[in-house]
mmCIF file of C-alpha atoms (C1' of nucleotides) in Angstrom:
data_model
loop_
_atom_site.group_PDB
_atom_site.id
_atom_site.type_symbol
_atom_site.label_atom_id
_atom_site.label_comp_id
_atom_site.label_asym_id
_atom_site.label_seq_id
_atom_site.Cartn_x
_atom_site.Cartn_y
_atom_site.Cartn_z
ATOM 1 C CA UNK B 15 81.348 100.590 95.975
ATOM 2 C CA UNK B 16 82.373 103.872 94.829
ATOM 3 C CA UNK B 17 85.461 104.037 92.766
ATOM 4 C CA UNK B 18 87.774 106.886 93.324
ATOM 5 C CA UNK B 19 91.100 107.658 91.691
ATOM 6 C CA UNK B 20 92.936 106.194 94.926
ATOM 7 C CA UNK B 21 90.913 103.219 95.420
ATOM 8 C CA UNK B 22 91.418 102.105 91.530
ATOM 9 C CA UNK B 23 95.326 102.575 91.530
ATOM 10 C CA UNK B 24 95.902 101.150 94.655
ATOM 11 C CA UNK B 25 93.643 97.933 93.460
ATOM 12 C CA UNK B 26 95.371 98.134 90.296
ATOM 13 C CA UNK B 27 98.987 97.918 91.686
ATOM 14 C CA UNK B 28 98.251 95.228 93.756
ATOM 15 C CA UNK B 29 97.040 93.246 90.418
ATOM 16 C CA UNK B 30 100.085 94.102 89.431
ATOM 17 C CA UNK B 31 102.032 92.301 91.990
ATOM 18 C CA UNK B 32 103.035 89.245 92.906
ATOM 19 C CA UNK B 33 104.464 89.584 96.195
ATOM 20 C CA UNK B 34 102.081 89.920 98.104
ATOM 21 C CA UNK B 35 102.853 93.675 99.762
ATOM 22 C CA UNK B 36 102.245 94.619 102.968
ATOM 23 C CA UNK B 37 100.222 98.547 103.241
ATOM 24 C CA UNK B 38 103.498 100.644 103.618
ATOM 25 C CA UNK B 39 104.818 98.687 100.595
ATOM 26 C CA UNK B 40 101.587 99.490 98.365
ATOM 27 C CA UNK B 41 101.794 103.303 100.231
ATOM 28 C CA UNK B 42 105.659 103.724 98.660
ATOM 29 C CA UNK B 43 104.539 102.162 94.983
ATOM 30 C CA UNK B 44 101.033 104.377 94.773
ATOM 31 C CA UNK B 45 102.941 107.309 95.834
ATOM 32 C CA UNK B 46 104.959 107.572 92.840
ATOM 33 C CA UNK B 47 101.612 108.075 91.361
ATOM 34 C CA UNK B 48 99.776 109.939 94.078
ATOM 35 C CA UNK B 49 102.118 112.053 95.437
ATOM 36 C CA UNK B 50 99.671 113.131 98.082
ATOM 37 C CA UNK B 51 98.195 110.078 98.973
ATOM 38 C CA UNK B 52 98.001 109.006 102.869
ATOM 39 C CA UNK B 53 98.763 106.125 104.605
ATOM 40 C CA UNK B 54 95.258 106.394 105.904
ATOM 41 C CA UNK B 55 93.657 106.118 102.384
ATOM 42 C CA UNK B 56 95.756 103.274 102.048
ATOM 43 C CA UNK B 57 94.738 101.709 105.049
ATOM 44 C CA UNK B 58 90.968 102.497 104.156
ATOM 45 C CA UNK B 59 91.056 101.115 101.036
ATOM 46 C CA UNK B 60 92.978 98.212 102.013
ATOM 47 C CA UNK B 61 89.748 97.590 104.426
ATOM 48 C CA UNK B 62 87.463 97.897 102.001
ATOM 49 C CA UNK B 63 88.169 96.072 99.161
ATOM 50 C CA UNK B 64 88.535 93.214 101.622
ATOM 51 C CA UNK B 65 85.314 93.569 102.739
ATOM 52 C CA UNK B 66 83.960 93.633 98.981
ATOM 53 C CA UNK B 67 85.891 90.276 98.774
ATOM 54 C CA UNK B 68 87.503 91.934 95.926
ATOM 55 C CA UNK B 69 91.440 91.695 97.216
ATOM 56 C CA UNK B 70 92.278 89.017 99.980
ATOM 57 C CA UNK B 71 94.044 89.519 103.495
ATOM 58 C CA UNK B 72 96.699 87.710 104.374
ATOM 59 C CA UNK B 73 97.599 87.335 108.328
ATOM 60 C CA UNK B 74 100.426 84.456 107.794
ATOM 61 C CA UNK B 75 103.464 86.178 109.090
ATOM 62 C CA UNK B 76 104.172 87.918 111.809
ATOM 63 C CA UNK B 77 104.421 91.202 111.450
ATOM 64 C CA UNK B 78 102.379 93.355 109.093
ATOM 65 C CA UNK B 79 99.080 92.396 107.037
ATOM 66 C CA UNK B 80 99.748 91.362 103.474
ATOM 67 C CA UNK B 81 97.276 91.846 100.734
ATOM 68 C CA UNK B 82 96.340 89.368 97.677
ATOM 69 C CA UNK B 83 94.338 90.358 94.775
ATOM 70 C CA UNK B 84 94.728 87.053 93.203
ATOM 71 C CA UNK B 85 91.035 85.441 93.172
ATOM 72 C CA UNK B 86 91.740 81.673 92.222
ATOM 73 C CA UNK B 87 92.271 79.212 95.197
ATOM 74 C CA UNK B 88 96.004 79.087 95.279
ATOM 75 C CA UNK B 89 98.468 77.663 98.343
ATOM 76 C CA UNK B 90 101.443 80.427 99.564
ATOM 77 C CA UNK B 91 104.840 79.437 100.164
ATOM 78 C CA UNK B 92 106.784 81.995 102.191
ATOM 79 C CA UNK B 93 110.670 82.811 102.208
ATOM 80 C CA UNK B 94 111.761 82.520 105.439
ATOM 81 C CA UNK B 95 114.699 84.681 104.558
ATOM 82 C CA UNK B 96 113.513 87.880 102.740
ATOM 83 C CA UNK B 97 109.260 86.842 103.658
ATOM 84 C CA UNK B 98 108.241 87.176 99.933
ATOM 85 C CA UNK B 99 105.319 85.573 99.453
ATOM 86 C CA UNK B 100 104.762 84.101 96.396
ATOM 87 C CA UNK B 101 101.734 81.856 94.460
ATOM 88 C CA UNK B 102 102.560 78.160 94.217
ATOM 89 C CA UNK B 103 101.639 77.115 90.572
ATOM 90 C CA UNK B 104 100.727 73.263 91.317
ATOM 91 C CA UNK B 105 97.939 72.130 92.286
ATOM 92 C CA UNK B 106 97.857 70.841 95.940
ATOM 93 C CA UNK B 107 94.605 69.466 97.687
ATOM 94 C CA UNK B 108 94.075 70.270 100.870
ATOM 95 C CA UNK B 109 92.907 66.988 103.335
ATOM 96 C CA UNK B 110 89.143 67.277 105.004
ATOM 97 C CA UNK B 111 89.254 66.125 108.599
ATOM 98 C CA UNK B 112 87.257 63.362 109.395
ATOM 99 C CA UNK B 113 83.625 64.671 109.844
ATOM 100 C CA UNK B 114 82.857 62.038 111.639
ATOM 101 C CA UNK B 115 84.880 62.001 114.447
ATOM 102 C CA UNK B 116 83.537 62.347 117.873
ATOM 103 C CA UNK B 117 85.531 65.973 118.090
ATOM 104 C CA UNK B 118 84.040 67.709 114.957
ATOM 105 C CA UNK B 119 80.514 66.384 116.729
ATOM 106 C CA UNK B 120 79.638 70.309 117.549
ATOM 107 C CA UNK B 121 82.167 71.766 115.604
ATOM 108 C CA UNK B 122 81.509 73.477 112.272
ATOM 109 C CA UNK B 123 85.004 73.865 109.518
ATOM 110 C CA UNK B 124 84.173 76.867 107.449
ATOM 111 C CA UNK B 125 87.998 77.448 105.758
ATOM 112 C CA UNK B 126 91.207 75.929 106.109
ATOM 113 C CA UNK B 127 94.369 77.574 105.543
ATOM 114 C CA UNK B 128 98.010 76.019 104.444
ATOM 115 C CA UNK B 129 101.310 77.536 103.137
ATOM 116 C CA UNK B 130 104.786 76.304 103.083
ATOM 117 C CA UNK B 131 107.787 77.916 104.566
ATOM 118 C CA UNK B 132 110.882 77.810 102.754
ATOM 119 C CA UNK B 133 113.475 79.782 100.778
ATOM 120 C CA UNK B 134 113.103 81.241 97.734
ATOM 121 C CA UNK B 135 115.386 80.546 94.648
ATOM 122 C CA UNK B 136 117.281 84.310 95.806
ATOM 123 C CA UNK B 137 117.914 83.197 99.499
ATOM 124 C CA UNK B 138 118.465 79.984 98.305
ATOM 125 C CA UNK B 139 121.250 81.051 95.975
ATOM 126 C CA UNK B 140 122.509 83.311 98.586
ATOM 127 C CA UNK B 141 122.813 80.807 101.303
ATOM 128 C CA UNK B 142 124.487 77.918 99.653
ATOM 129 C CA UNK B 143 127.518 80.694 98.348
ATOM 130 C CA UNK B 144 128.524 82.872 100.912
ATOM 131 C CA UNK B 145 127.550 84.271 103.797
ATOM 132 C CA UNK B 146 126.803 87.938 102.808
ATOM 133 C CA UNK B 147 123.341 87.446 101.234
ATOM 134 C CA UNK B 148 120.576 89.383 102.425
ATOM 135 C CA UNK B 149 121.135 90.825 106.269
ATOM 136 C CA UNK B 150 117.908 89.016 107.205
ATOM 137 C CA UNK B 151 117.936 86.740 109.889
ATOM 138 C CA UNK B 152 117.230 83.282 108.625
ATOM 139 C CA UNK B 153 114.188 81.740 110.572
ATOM 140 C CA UNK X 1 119.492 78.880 130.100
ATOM 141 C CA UNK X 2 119.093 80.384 133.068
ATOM 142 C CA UNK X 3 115.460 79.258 135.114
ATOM 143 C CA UNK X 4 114.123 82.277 137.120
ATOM 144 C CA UNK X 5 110.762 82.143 139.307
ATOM 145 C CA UNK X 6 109.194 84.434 136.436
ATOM 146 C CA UNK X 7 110.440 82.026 133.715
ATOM 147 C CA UNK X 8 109.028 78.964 135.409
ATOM 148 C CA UNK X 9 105.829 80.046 136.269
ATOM 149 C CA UNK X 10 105.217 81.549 132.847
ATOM 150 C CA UNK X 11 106.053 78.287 131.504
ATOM 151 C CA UNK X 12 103.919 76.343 133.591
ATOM 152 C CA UNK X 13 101.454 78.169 133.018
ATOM 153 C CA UNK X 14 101.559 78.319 129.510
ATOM 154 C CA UNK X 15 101.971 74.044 129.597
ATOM 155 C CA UNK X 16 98.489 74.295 131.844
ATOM 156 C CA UNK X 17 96.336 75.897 129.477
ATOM 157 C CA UNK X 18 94.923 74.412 125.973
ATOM 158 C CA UNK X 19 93.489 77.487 124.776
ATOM 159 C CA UNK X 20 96.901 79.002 122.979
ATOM 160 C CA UNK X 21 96.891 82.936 125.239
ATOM 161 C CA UNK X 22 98.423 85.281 124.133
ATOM 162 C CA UNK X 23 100.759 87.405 126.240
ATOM 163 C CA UNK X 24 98.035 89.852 128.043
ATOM 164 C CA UNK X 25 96.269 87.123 128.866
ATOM 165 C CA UNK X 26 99.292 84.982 130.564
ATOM 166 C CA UNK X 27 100.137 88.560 131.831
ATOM 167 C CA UNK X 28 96.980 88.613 133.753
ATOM 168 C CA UNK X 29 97.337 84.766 135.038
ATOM 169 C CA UNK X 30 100.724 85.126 136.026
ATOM 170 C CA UNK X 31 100.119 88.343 137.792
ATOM 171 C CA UNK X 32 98.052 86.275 140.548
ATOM 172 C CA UNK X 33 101.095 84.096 141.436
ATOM 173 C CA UNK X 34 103.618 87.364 141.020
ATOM 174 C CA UNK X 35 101.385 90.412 141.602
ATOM 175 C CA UNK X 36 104.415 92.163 140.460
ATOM 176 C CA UNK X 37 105.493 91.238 137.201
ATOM 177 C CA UNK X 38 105.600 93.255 134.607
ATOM 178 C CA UNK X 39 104.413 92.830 130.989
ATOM 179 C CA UNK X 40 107.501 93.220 129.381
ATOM 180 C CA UNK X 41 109.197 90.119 131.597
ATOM 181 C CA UNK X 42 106.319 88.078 130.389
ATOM 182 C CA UNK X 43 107.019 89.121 126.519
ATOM 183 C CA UNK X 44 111.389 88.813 127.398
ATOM 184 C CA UNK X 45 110.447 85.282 129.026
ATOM 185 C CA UNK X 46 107.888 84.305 125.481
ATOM 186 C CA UNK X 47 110.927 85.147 123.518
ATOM 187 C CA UNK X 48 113.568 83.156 124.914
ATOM 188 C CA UNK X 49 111.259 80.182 125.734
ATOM 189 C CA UNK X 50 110.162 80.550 122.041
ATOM 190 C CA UNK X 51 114.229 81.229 120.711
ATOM 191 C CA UNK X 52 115.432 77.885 122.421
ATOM 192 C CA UNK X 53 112.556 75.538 121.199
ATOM 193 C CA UNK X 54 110.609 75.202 124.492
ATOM 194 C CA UNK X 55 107.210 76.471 123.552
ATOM 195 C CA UNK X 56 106.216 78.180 120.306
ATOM 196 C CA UNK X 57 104.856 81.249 118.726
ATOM 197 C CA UNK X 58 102.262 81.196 116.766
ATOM 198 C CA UNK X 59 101.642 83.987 114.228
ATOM 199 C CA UNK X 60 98.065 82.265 112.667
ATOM 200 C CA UNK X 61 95.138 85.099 112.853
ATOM 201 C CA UNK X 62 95.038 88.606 113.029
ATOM 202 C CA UNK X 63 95.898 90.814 116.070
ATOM 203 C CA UNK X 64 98.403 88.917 118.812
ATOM 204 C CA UNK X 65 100.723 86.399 118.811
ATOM 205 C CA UNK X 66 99.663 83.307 120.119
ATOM 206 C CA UNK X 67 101.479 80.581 122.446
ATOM 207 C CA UNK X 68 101.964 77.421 122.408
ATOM 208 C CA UNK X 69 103.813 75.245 124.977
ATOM 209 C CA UNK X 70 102.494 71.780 123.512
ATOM 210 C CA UNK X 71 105.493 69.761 121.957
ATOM 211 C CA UNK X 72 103.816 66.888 119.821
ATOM 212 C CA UNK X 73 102.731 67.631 116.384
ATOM 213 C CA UNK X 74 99.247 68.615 116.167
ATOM 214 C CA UNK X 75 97.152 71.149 113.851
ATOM 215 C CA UNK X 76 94.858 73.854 115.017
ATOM 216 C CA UNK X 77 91.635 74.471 114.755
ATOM 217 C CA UNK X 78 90.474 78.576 115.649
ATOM 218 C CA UNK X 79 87.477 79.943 116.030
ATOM 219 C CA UNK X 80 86.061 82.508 113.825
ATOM 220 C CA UNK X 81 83.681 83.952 116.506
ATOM 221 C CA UNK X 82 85.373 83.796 119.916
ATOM 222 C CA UNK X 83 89.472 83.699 118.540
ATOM 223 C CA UNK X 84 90.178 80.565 120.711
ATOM 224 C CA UNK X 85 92.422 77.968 119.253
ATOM 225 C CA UNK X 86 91.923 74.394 120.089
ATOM 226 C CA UNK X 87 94.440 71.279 119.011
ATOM 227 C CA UNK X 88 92.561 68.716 116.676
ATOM 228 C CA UNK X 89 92.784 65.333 118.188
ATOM 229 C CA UNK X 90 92.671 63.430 114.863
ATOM 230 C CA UNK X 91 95.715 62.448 112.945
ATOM 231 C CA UNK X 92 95.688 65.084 109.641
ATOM 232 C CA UNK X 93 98.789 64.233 107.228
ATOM 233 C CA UNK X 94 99.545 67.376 105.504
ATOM 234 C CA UNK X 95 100.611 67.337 101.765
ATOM 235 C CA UNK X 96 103.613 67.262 100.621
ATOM 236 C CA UNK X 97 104.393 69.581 97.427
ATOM 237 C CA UNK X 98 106.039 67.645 94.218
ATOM 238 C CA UNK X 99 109.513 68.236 94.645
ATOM 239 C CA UNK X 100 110.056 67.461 91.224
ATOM 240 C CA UNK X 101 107.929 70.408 89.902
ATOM 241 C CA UNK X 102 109.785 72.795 87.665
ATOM 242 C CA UNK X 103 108.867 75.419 90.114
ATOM 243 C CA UNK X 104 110.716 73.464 93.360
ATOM 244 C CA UNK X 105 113.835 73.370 91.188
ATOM 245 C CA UNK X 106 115.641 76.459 93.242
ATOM 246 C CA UNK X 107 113.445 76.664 96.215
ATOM 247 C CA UNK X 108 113.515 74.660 99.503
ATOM 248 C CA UNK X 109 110.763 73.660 101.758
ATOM 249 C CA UNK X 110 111.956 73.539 105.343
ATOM 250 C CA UNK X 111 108.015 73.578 106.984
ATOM 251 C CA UNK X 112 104.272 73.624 106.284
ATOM 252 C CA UNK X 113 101.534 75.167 108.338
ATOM 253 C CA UNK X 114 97.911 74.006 108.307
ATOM 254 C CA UNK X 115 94.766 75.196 110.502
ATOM 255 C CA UNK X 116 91.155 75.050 110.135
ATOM 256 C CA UNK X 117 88.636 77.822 110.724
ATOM 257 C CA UNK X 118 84.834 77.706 111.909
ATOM 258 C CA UNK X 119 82.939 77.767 115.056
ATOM 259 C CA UNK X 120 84.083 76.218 118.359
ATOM 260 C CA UNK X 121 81.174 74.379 120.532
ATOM 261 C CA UNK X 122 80.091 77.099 122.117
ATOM 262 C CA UNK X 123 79.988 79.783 119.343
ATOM 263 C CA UNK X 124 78.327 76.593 117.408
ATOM 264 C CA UNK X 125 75.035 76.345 119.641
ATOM 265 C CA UNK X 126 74.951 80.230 120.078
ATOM 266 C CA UNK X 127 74.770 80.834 116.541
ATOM 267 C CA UNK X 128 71.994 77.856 115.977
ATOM 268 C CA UNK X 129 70.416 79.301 119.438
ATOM 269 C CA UNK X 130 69.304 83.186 119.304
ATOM 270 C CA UNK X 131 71.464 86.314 118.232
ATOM 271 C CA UNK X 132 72.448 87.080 121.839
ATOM 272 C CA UNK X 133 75.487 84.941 121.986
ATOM 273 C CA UNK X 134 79.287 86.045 122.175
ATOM 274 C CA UNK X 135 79.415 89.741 121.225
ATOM 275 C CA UNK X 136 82.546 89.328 118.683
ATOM 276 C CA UNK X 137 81.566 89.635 115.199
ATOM 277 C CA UNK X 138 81.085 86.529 113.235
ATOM 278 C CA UNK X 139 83.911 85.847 110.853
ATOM 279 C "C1'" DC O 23 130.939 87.578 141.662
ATOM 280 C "C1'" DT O 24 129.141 88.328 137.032
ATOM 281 C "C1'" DG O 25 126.230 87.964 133.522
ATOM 282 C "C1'" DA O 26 121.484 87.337 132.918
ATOM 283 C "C1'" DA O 27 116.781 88.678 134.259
ATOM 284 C "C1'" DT O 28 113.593 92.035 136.312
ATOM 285 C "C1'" DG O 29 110.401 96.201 136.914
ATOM 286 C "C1'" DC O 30 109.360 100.402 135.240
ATOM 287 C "C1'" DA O 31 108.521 103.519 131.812
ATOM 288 C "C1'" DA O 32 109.405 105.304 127.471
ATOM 289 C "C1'" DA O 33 109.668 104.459 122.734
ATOM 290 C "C1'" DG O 34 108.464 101.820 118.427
ATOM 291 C "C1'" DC O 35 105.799 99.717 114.879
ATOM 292 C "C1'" DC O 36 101.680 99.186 112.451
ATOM 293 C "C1'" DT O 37 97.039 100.387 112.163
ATOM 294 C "C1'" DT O 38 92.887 102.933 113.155
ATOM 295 C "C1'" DT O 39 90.219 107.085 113.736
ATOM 296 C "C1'" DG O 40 88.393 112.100 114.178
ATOM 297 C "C1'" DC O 41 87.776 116.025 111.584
ATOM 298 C "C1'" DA O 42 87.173 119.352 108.087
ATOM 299 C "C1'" DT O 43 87.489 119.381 103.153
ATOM 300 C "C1'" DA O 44 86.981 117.609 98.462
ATOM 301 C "C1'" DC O 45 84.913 114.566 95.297
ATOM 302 C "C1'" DG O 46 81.998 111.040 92.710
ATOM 303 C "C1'" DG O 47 77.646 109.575 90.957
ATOM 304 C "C1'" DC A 21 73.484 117.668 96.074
ATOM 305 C "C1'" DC A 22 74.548 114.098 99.512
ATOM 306 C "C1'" DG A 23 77.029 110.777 101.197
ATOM 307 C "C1'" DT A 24 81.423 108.753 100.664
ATOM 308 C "C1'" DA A 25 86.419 109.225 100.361
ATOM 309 C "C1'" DT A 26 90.462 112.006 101.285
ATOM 310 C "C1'" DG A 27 94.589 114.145 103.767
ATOM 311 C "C1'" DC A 28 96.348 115.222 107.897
ATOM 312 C "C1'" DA A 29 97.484 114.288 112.351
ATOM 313 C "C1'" DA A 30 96.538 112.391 116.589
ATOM 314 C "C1'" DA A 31 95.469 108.329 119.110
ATOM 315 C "C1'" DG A 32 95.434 103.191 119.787
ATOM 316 C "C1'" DG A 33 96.981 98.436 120.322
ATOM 317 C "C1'" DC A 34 100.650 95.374 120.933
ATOM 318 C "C1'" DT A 35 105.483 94.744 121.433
ATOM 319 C "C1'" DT A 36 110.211 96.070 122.202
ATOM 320 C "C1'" DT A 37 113.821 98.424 124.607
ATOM 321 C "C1'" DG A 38 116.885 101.416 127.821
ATOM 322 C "C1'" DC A 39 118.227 101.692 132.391
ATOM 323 C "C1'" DA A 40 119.288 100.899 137.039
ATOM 324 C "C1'" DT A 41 118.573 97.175 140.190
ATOM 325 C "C1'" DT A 42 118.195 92.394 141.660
ATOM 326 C "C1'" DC A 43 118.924 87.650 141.211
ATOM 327 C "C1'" DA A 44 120.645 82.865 139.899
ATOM 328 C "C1'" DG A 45 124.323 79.835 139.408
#
DNA sequence: CTGAATGCAAAGCCTTTGCATACGG
DNA sequence: CCGTATGCAAAGGCTTTGCATTCAG
């Protein structure tokens, strides 16, 4: 994979980050480095470090992609307020469905997927003052 | 809430199916019954079914939503190759996340979401069978 | 009757893509 | 050098929305 000024700043903000931005987010953040730098690039780049495995895709959610470069096996938990995403530092194991059941017969698992939904210590906070908080529906 | 022909035949169609559509593809179904529905009645009707609790919208994989008008607790299992999304007969208990954990101190769970990925039956024997198969791209 | 729901079409997000140009190895 | 990556802008999916009309309770 060719390495070009874009492609190693956007990877490198992403390391950076912990919250798992969606591609506009990582567009606004590069492009105080990059002035000129397109969405498209973005987008590109996006694709293709997925592909090289070297940043992970993240289609929880329901509205944009979100993008992890995080490598080690970790489980999400999502604010259902402001839709952070953040890394959950315990360990949690995720259950194997019985192999032997009559259903899995000519079915093959390859991955599994689980995150928690929840609020974050922020709209957590800001729910149990007031009511102002953050204008984002909750749930 | 109010129960027009639209919203009940959307709905029973939606409880008829197994395969999770999404709204194109209940678009199309329901079209045969009402040749002259339109999409966005079908996306209105998703909405409000999914805003009072009746079915539910799923927001697991990449492009569309998916729908769900199945009330019991279940967990999916989706298809890399062919996108379908089947409900996994077998009791799975999903874990829950030491509440006592440092971390948990100022956040709040409120739900969990699990699924499992790999090859449905038929995507299964094509794949062990020739290349020819389903034209979607594996994983 | 009256507010809610509909069909139609336009508009809105987010994402992808075509093209000529610039760049990395 | 050559093929890949870029910027720009246009096009593409899927979904939402405005509007006048129709319908359900």
């Amino acid at each position: 994979m060719r390495f070009s000024k874009q492609r190693s700043i956007i990877l490198e903000e992403l390391k950076l980050r912990t919250d798992h931005p969606a591609a506009d987010q990582i567009y606004l953040a590069v492009k105080k480095k990059l002035p000129d730098i397109s969405l498209g690039t973005i987008y590109r780049n996006l694709e293709q470090l997925a592909a090289g495995g070297i940043i992970r895709e993240l289609h929880y959610g329901k509205g944009q992609k979100r993008f992890d470069a995080h490598q080690t096996p970790h489980i999400h938990f999502r604010c259902l307020n402001c839709d952070t995403i953040e890394d959950m530092p315990m360990e949690i194991t995720i259950p194997v469905p019985d192999t032997l059941h009559p259903w899995m017969q000519y079915r093959e698992i390859t991955d599994s997927r689980l995150e928690y939904l929840g609020l974050c210590p922020l709209c957590c906070k800001d729910k149990a003052g007031d009511t102002a908080g953050i204008s984002a529906p909750i749930k």
